[in-house]
Tab-separated table of C-alpha atoms in Angstrom:
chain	number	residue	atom	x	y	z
A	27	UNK	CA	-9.739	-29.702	-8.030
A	28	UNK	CA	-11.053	-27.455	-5.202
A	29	UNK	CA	-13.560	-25.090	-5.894
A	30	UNK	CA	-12.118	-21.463	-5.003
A	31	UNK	CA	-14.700	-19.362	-2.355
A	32	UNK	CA	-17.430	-16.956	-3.970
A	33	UNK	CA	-16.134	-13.511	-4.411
A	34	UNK	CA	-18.155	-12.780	-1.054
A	35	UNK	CA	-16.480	-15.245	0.508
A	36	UNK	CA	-13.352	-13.728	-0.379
A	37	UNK	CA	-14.567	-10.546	0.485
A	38	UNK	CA	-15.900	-11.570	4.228
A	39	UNK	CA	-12.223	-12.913	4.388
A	40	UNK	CA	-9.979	-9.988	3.527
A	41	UNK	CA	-12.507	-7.767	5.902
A	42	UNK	CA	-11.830	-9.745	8.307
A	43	UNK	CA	-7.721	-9.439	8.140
A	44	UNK	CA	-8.087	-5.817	8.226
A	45	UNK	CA	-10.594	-5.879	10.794
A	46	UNK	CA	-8.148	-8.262	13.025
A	47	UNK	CA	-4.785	-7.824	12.127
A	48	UNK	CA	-1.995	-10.005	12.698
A	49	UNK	CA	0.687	-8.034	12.880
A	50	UNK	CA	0.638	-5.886	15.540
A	51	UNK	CA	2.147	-2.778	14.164
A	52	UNK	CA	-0.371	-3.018	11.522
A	53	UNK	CA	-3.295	-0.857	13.609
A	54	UNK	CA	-3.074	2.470	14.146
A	55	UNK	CA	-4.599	1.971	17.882
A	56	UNK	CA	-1.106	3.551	19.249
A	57	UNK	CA	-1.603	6.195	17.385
A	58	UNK	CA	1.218	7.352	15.331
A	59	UNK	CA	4.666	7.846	15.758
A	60	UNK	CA	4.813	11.891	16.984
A	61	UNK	CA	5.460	14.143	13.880
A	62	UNK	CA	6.602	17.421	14.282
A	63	UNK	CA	4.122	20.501	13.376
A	64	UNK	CA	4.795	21.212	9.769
A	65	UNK	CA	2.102	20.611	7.522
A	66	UNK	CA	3.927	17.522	5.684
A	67	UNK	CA	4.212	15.757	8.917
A	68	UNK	CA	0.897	16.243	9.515
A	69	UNK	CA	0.012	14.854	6.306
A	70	UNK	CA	2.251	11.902	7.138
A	71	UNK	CA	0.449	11.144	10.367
A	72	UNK	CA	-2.978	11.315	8.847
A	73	UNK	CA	-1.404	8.825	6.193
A	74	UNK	CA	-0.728	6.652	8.635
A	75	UNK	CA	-4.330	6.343	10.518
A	76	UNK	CA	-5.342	6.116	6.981
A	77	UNK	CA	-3.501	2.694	5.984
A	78	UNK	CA	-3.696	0.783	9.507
A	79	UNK	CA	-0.027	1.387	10.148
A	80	UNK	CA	1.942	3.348	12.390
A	81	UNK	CA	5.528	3.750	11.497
A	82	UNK	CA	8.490	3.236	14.218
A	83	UNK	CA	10.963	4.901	11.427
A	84	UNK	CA	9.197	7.796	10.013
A	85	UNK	CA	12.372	9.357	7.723
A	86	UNK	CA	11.326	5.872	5.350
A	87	UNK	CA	7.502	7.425	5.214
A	88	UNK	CA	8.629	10.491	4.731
A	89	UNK	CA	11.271	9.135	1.719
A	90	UNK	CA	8.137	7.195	0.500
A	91	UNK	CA	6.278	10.125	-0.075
A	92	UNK	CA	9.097	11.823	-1.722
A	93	UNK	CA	9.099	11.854	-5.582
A	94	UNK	CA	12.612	12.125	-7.506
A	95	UNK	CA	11.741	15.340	-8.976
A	96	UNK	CA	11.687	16.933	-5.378
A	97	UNK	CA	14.789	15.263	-4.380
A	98	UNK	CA	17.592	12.634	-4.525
A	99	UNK	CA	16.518	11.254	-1.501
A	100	UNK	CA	13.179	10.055	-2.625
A	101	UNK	CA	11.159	6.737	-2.960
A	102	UNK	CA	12.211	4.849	-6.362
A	103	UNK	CA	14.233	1.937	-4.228
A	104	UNK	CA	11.228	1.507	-2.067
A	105	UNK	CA	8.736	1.149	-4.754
A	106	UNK	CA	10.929	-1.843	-5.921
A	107	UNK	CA	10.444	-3.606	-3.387
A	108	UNK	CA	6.680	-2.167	-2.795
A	109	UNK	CA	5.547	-3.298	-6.370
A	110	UNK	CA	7.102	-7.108	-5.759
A	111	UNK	CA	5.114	-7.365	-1.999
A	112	UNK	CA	2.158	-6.167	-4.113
A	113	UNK	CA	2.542	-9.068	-6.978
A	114	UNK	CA	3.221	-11.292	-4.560
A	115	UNK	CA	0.708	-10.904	-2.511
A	116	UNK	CA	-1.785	-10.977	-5.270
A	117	UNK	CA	0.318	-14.273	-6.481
A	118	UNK	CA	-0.413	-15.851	-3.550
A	119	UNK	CA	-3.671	-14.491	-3.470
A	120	UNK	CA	-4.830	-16.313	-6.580
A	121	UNK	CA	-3.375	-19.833	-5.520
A	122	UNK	CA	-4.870	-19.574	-2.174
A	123	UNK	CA	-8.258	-19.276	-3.882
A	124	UNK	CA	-7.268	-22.000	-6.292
A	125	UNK	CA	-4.169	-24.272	-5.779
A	126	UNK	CA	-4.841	-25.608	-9.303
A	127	UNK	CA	-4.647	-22.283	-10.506
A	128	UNK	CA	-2.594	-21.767	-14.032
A	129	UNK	CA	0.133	-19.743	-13.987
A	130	UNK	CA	-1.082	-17.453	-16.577
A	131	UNK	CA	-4.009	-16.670	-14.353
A	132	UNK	CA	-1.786	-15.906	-11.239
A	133	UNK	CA	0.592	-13.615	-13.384
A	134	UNK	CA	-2.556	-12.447	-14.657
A	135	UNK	CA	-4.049	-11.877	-11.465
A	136	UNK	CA	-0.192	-10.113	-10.037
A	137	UNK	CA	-0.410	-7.894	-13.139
A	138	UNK	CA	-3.644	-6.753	-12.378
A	139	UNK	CA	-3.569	-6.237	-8.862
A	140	UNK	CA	-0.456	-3.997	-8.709
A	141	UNK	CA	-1.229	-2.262	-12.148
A	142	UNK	CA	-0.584	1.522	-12.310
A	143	UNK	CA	-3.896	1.972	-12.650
A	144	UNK	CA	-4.962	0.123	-9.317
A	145	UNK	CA	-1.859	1.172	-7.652
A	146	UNK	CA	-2.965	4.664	-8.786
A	147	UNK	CA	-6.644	4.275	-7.555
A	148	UNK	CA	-5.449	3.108	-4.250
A	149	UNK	CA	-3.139	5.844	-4.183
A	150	UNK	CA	-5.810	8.353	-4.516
A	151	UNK	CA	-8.415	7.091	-2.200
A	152	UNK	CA	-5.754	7.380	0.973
A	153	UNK	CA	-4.901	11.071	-0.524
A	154	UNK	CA	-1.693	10.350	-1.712
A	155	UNK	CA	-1.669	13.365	-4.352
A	156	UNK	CA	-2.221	15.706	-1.680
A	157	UNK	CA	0.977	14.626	0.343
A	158	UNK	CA	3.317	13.420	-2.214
A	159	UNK	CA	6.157	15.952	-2.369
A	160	UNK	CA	7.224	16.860	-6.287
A	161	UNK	CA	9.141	19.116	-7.955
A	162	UNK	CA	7.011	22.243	-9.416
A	163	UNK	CA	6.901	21.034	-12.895
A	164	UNK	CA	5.300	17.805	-11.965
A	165	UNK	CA	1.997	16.396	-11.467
A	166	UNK	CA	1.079	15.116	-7.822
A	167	UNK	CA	-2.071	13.504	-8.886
A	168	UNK	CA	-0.313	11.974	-12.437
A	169	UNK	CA	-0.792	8.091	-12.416
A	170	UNK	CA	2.932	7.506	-12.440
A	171	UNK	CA	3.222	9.531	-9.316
A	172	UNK	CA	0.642	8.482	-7.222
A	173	UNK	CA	0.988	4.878	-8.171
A	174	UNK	CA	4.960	5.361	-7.476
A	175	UNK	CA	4.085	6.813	-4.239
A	176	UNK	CA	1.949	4.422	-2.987
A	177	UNK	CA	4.539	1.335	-4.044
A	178	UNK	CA	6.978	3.348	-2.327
A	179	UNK	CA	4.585	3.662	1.530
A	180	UNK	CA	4.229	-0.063	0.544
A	181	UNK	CA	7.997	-0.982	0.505
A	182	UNK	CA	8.425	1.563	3.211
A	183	UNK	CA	5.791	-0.509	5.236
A	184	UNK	CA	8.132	-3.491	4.796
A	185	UNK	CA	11.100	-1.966	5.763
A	186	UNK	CA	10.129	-0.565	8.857
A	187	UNK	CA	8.276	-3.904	9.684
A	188	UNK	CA	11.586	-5.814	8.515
A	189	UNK	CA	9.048	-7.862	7.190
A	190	UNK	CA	6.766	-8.305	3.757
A	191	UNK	CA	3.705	-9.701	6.023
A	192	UNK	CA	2.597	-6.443	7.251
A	193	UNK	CA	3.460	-4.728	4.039
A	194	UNK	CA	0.737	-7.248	2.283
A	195	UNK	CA	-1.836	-6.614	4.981
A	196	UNK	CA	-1.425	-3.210	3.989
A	197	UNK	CA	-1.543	-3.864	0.310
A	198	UNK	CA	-5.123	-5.831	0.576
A	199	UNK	CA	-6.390	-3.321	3.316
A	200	UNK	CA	-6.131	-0.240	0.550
A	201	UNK	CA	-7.273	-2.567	-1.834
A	202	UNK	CA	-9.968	-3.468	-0.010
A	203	UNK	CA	-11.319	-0.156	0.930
A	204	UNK	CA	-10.706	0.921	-2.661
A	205	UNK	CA	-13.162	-1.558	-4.010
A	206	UNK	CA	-15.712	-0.517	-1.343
A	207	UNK	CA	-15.492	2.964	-2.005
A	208	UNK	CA	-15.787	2.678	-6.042
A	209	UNK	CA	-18.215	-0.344	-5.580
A	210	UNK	CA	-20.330	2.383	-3.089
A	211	UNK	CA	-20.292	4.684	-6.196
């Protein structure tokens, strides 16, 4: 049975893969895709610099950050497929560190890693309640929302990418900085 890598190790790793990308879409050093000048697109393009990712079809970011109290056009289908990148990329995660991993561990490991309250920390530190559009009544820094939102950019990311790889590097990059920024606390 191999022994899985220190949590430093593991650490050193996943700062590397968002210090060196492999997908090349995945860095914001073109910049964003231009926005227009209202206030949400600026949001959107400050989102963008945020995760690492600049987006060739912006109406799916802008869907993304679109709650389904604001409109019918709005995120839901996106977070689908958003929350499975997110599980498996944890998933895989898990067995990478340990091959001989059981599968309660892994699920365990999925569940955690895309839980609403992760999803929801994540969420927050790339200022996700500050750009999600909702409808009056609702809550733009509620759990549900923020979390949704972020599964949403996340499924979004794998659209536009027409592929789940850069949508994971995505994932573990605001994962990543999340940990930093509540271990830093």
């Amino acid at each position: 049975m191999a022994t899985p890598p220190s949590p430093i190790i593991r650490c050193l790793l996943l700062l590397l893969l968002v210090a060196f990308p492999s997908h090349p879409r995945a860095t914001a050093a073109a910049g964003p895709a231009p926005l227009s000048s209202s206030p949400f697109d600026a949001a959107l393009a400050k989102l963008q610099a945020r995760i690492g990712y600049a987006f060739r079809a912006l109406d799916l970011l802008r869907r993304a950050m679109t709650h389904a109290s604001y409109s019918r056009e709005n995120g839901r289908a996106l977070a689908v497929l958003g929350l499975a990148a997110a599980q498996s990329a944890a998933a895989l995660g898990a067995l990478a560190a340990d091959n001989d991993a059981a599968a309660s561990a892994v699920s365990r490991r999925a569940s955690e890693a895309a839980s609403e309250a992760a999803c929801a920390a994540a969420g927050t530190h790339v200022g996700i309640p500050a750009i999600v559009r909702v409808a009056s009544r609702t809550s733009a820094s509620a759990a549900p929302v923020v979390c949704g939102a972020l599964r949403a950019l996340i499924g979004a990311v794998a659209v536009d990418a027409n592929s789940t790889d850069a949508a994971v590097e995505v994932f573990w990059r605001l994962h990543v900085l999340t940990a930093a920024a509540t271990a830093a606390m």
